[in-house]
PDB file of C-alpha atoms in Angstrom:
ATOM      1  CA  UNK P  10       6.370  22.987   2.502  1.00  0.00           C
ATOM      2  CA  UNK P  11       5.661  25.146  -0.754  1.00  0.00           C
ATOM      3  CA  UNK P  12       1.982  26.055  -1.326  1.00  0.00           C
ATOM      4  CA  UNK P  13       2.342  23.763  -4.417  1.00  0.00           C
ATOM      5  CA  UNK P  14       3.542  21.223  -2.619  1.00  0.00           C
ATOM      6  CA  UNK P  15       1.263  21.504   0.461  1.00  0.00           C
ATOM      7  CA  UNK P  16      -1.690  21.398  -2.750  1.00  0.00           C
ATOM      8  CA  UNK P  17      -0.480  17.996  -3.911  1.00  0.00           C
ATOM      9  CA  UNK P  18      -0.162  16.650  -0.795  1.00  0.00           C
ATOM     10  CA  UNK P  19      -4.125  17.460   0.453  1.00  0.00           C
ATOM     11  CA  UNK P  20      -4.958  16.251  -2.834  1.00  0.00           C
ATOM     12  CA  UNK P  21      -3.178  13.099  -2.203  1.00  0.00           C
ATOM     13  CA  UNK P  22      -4.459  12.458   1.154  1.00  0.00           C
ATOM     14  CA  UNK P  23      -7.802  13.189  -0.397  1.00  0.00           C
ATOM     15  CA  UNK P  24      -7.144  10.286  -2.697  1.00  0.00           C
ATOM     16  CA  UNK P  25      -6.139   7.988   0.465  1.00  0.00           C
ATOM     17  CA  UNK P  26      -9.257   9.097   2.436  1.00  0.00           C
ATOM     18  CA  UNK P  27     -11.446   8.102  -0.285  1.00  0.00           C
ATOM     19  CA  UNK P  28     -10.167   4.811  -0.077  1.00  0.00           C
ATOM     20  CA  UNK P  29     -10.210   3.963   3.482  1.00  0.00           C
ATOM     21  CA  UNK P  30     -13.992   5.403   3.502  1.00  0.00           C
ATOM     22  CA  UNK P  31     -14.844   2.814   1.004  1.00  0.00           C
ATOM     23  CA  UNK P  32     -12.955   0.000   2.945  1.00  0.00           C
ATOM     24  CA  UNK P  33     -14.902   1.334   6.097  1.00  0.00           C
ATOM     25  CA  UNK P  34     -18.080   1.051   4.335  1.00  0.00           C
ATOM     26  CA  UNK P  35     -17.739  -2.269   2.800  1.00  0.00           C
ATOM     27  CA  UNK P  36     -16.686  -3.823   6.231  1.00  0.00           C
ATOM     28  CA  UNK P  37     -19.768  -1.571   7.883  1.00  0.00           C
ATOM     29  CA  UNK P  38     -22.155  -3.356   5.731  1.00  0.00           C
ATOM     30  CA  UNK P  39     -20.262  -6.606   6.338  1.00  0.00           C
ATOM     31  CA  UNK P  40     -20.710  -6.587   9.991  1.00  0.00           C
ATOM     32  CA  UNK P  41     -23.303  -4.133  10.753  1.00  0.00           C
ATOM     33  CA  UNK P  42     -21.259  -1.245  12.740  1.00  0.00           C
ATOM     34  CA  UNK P  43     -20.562   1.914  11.034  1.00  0.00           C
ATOM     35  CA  UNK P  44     -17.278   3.815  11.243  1.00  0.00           C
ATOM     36  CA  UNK P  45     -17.636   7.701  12.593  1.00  0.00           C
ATOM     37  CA  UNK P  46     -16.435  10.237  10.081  1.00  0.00           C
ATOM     38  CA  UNK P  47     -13.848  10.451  13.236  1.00  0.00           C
ATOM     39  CA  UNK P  48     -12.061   6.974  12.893  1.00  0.00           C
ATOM     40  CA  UNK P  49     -12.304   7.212   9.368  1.00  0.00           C
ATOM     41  CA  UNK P  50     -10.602  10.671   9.364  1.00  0.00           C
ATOM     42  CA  UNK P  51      -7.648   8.875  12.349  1.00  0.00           C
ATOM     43  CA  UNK P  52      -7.443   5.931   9.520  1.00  0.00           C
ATOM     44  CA  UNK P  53      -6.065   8.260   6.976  1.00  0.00           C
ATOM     45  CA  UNK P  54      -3.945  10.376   8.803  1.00  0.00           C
ATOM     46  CA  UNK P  55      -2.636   7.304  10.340  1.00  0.00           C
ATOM     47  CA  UNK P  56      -1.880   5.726   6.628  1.00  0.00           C
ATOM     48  CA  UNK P  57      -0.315   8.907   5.263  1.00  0.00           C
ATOM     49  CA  UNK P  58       1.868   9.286   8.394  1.00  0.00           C
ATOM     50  CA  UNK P  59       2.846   5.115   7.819  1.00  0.00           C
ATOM     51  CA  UNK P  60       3.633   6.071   3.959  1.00  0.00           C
ATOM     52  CA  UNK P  61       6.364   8.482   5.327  1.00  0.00           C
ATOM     53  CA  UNK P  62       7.848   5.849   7.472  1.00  0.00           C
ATOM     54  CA  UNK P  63       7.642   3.723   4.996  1.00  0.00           C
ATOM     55  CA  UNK P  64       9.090   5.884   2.176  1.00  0.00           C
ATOM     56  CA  UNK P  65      12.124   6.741   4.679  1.00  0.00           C
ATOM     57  CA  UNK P  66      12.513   2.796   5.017  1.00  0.00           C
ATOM     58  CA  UNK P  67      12.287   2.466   1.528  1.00  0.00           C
ATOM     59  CA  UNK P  68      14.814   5.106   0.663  1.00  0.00           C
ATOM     60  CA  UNK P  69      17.362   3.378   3.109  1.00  0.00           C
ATOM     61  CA  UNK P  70      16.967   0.349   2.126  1.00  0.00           C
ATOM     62  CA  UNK P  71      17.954   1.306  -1.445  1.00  0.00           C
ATOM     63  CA  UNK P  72      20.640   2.928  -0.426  1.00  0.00           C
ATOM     64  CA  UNK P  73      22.542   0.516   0.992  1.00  0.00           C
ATOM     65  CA  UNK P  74      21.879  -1.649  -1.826  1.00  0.00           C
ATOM     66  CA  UNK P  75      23.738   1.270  -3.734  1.00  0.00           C
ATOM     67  CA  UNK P  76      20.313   1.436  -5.777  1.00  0.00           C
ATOM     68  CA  UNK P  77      18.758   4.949  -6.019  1.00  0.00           C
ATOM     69  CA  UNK P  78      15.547   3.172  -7.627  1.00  0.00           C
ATOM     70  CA  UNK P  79      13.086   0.925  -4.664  1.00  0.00           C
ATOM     71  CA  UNK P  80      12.843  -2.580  -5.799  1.00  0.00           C
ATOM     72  CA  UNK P  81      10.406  -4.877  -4.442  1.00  0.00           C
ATOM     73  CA  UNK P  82      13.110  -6.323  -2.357  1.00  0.00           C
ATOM     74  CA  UNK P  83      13.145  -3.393  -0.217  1.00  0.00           C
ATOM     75  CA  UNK P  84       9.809  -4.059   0.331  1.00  0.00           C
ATOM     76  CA  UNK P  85      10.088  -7.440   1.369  1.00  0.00           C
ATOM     77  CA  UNK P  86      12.284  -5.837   4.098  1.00  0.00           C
ATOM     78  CA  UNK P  87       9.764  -3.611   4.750  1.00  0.00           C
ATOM     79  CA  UNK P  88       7.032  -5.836   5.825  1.00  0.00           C
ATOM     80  CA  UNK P  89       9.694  -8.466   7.547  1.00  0.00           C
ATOM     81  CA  UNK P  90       8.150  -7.901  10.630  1.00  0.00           C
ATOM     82  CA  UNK P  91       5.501  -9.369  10.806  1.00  0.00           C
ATOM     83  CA  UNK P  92       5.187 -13.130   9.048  1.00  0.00           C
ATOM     84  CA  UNK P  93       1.667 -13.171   7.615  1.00  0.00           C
ATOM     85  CA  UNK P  94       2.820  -9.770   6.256  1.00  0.00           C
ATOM     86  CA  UNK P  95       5.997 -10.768   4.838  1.00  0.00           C
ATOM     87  CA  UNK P  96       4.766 -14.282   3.076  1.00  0.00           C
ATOM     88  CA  UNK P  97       1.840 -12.530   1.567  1.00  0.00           C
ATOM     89  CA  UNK P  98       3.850  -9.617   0.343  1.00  0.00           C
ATOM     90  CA  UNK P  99       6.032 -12.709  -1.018  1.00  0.00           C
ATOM     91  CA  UNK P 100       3.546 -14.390  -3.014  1.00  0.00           C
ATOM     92  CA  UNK P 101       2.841 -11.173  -4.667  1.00  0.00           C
ATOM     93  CA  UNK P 102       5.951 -10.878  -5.764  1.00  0.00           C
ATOM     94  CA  UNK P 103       5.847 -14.385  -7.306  1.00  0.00           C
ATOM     95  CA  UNK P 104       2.598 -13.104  -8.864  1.00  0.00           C
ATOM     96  CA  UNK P 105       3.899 -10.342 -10.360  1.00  0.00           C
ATOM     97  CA  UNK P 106       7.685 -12.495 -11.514  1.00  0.00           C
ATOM     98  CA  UNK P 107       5.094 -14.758 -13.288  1.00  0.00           C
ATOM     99  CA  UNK P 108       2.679 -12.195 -14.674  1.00  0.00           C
ATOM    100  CA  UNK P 109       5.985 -10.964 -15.760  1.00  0.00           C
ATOM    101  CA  UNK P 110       7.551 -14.597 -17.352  1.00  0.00           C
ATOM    102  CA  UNK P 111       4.631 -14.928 -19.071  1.00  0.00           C
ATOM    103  CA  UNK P 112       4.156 -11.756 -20.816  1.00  0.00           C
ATOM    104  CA  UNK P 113       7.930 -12.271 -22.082  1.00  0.00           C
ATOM    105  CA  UNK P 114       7.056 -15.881 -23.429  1.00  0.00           C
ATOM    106  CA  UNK P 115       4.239 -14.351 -25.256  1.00  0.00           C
ATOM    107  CA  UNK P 116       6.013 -11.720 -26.873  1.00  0.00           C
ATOM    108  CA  UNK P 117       8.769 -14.359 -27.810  1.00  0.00           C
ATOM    109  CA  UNK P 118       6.391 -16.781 -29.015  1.00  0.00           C
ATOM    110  CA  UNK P 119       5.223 -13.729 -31.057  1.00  0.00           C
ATOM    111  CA  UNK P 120       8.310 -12.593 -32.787  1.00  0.00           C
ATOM    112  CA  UNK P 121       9.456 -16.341 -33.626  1.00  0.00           C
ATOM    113  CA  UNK P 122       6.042 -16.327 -35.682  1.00  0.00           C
ATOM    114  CA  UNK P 123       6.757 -13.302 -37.049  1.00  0.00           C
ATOM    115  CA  UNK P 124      10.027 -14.753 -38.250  1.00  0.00           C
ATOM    116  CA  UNK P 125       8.786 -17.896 -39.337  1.00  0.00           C
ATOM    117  CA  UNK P 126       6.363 -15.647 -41.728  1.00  0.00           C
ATOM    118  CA  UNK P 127       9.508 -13.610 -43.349  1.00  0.00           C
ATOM    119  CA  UNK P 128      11.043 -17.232 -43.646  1.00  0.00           C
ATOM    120  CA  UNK P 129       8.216 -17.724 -46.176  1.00  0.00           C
ATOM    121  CA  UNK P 130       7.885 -14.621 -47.853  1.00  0.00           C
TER     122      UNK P 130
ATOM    123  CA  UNK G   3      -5.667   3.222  -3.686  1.00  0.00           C
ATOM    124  CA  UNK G   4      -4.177   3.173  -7.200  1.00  0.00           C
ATOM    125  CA  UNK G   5      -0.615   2.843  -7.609  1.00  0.00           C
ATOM    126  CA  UNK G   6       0.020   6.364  -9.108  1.00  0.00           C
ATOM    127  CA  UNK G   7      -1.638   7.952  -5.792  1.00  0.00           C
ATOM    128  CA  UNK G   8       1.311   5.556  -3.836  1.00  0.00           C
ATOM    129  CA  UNK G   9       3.689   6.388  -5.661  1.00  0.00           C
ATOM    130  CA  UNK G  10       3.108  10.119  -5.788  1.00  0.00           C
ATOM    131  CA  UNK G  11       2.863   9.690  -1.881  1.00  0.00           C
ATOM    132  CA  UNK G  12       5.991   7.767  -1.161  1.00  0.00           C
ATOM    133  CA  UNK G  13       7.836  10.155  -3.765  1.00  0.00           C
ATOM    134  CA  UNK G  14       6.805  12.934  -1.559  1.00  0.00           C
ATOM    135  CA  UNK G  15       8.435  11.608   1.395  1.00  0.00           C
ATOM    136  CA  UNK G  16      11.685  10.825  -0.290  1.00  0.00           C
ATOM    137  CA  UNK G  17      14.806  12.585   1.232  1.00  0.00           C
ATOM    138  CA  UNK G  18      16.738  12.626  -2.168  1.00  0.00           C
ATOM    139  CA  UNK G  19      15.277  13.729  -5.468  1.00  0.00           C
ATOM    140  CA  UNK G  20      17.177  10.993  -7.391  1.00  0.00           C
ATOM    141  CA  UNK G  21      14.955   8.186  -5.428  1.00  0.00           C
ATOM    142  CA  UNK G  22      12.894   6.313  -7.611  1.00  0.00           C
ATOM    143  CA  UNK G  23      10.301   3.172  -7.128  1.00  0.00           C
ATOM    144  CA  UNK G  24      10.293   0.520  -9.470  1.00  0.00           C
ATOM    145  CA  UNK G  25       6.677  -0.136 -10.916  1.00  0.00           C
ATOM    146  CA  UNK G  26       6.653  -3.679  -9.025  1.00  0.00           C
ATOM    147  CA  UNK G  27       7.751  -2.193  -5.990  1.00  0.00           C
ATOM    148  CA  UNK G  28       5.043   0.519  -6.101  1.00  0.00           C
ATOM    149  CA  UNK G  29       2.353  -2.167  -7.155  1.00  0.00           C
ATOM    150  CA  UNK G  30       3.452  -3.972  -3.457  1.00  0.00           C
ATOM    151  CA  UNK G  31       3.439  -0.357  -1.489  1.00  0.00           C
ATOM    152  CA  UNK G  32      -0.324   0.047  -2.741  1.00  0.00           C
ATOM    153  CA  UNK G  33      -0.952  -3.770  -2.036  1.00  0.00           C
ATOM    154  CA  UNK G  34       0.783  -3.058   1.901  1.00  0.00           C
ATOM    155  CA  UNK G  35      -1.212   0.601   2.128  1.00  0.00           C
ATOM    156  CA  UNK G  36      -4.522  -1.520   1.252  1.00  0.00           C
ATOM    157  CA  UNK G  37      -3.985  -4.097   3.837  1.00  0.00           C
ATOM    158  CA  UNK G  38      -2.763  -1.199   6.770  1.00  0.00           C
ATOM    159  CA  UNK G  39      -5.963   0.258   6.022  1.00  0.00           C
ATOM    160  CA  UNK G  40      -8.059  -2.703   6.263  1.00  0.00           C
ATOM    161  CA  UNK G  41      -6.216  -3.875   9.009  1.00  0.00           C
ATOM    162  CA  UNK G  42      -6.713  -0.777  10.943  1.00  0.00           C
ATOM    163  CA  UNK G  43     -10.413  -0.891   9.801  1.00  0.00           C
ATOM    164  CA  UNK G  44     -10.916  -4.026  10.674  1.00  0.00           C
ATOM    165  CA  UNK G  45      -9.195  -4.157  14.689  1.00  0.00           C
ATOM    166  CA  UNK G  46     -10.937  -1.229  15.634  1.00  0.00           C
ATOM    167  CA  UNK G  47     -14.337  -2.959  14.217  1.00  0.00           C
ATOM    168  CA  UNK G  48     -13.537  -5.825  16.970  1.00  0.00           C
ATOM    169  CA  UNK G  49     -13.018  -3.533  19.199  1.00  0.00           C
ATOM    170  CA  UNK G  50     -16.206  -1.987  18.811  1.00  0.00           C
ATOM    171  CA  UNK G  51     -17.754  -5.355  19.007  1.00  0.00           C
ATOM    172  CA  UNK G  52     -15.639  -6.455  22.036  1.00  0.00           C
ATOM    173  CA  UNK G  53     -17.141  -3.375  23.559  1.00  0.00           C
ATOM    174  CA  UNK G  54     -20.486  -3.492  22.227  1.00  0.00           C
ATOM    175  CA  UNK G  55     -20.655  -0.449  20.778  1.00  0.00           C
ATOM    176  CA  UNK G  56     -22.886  -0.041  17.409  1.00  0.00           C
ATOM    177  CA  UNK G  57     -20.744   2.493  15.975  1.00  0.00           C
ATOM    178  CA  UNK G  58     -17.077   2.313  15.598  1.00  0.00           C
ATOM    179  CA  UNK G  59     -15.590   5.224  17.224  1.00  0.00           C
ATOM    180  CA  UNK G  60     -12.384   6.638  18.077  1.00  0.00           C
ATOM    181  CA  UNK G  61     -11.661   5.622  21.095  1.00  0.00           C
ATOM    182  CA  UNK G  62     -12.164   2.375  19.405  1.00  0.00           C
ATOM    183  CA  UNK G  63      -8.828   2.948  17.313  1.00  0.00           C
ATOM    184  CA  UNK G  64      -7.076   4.397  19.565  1.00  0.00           C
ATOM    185  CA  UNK G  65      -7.044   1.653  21.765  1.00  0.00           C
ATOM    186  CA  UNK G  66      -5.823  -0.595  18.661  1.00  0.00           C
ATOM    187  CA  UNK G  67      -3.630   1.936  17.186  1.00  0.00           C
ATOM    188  CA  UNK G  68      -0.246   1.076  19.158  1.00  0.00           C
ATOM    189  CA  UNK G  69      -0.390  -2.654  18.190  1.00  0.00           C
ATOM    190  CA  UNK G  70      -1.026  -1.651  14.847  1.00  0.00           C
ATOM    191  CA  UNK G  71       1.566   0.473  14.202  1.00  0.00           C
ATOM    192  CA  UNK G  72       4.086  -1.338  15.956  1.00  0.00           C
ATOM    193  CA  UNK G  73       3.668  -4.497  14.410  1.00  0.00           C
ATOM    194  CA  UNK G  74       4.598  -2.390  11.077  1.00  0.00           C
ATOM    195  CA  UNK G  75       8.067  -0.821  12.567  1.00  0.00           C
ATOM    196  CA  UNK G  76       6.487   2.513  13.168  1.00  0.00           C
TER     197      UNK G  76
END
């Protein structure tokens, strides 16, 4: 790895560890047992090293869709391992389809009033 | 995590340049990296408590970790 890249990639990890520190601490307070610096440390090496399985996955999956952009249907195939995994990862894709739906119908409802107002004019 | 640290991660692990994630699919990467964590977090916790220890520690996770990543594919 380039020095560059080696850079981003500390910095990146940085970003992880900062998050898994605050998930430690919530769940800490939540149950009264604090997390060593240690397991917190293991948590994010063990997250980064998942994110490279997971990009490989990812990459694969694509691929033999012919796609060379990840949709989240290579995800889905991602977490079909495990069932709680997979229908949760599911109904965030629903989420996001609606999210989606509905920010379309808004714009449409938008640009039919726009037209309606150059009817009058 | 925020989805631009995900993405930047996964994009570094990529094989091929030309790969790209769709902005859905990297919203679900940074929803499945949040729940790994948490997951991870929260077996070795029971562990802890199964063991009745006042600190997690890492012989705490590393008695969860094979589960944990296996359950994943890893």
């Amino acid at each position: 790895m380039s020095v560059d890249k080696e850079e981003t990639h500390q910095r990146l990890k940085a970003a992880v560890h900062y998050t898994v520190s605050r998930i430690c601490q919530k769940l800490g307070e939540d149950y009264r047992r604090e997390f060593s610096r240690q397991v917190m440390a293991a948590i994010t090496e063990t997250a980064v090293r998942q994110c490279d399985i997971f990009s490989k996955d990812l990459e694969a999956f694509a691929r033999h869709a012919k796609r060379s952009t990840v949709s989240p249907e290579d995800v889905k195939l991602v977490a079909r391992r495990s069932t709680a995994l997979s229908n949760y990862i599911q109904s965030k894709i629903e989420e996001l389809n609606q999210e989606q739906s509905l920010k379309k119908k808004s714009t449409g409802k938008r640009r039919s009033r726009d037209a309606d107002e150059d009817n009058r004019e | 995590m925020s989805k631009d640290t995900v993405s930047k991660l996964l994009a570094s692990f990529f094989k091929e340049d030309k790969t790209r994630l769709s902005g859905d699919a990297a919203t679900l990467m940074a929803e499945m990296l949040r729940i790994f964590v948490r997951e991870a977090a929260v077996r070795a916790q029971k562990q802890a408590e199964a063991e009745d220890c006042d600190q997690v520690d890492i012989e705490h996770f590393e008695k969860i970790l094979p589960q944990l990543v296996g359950a994943t594919g890893g």
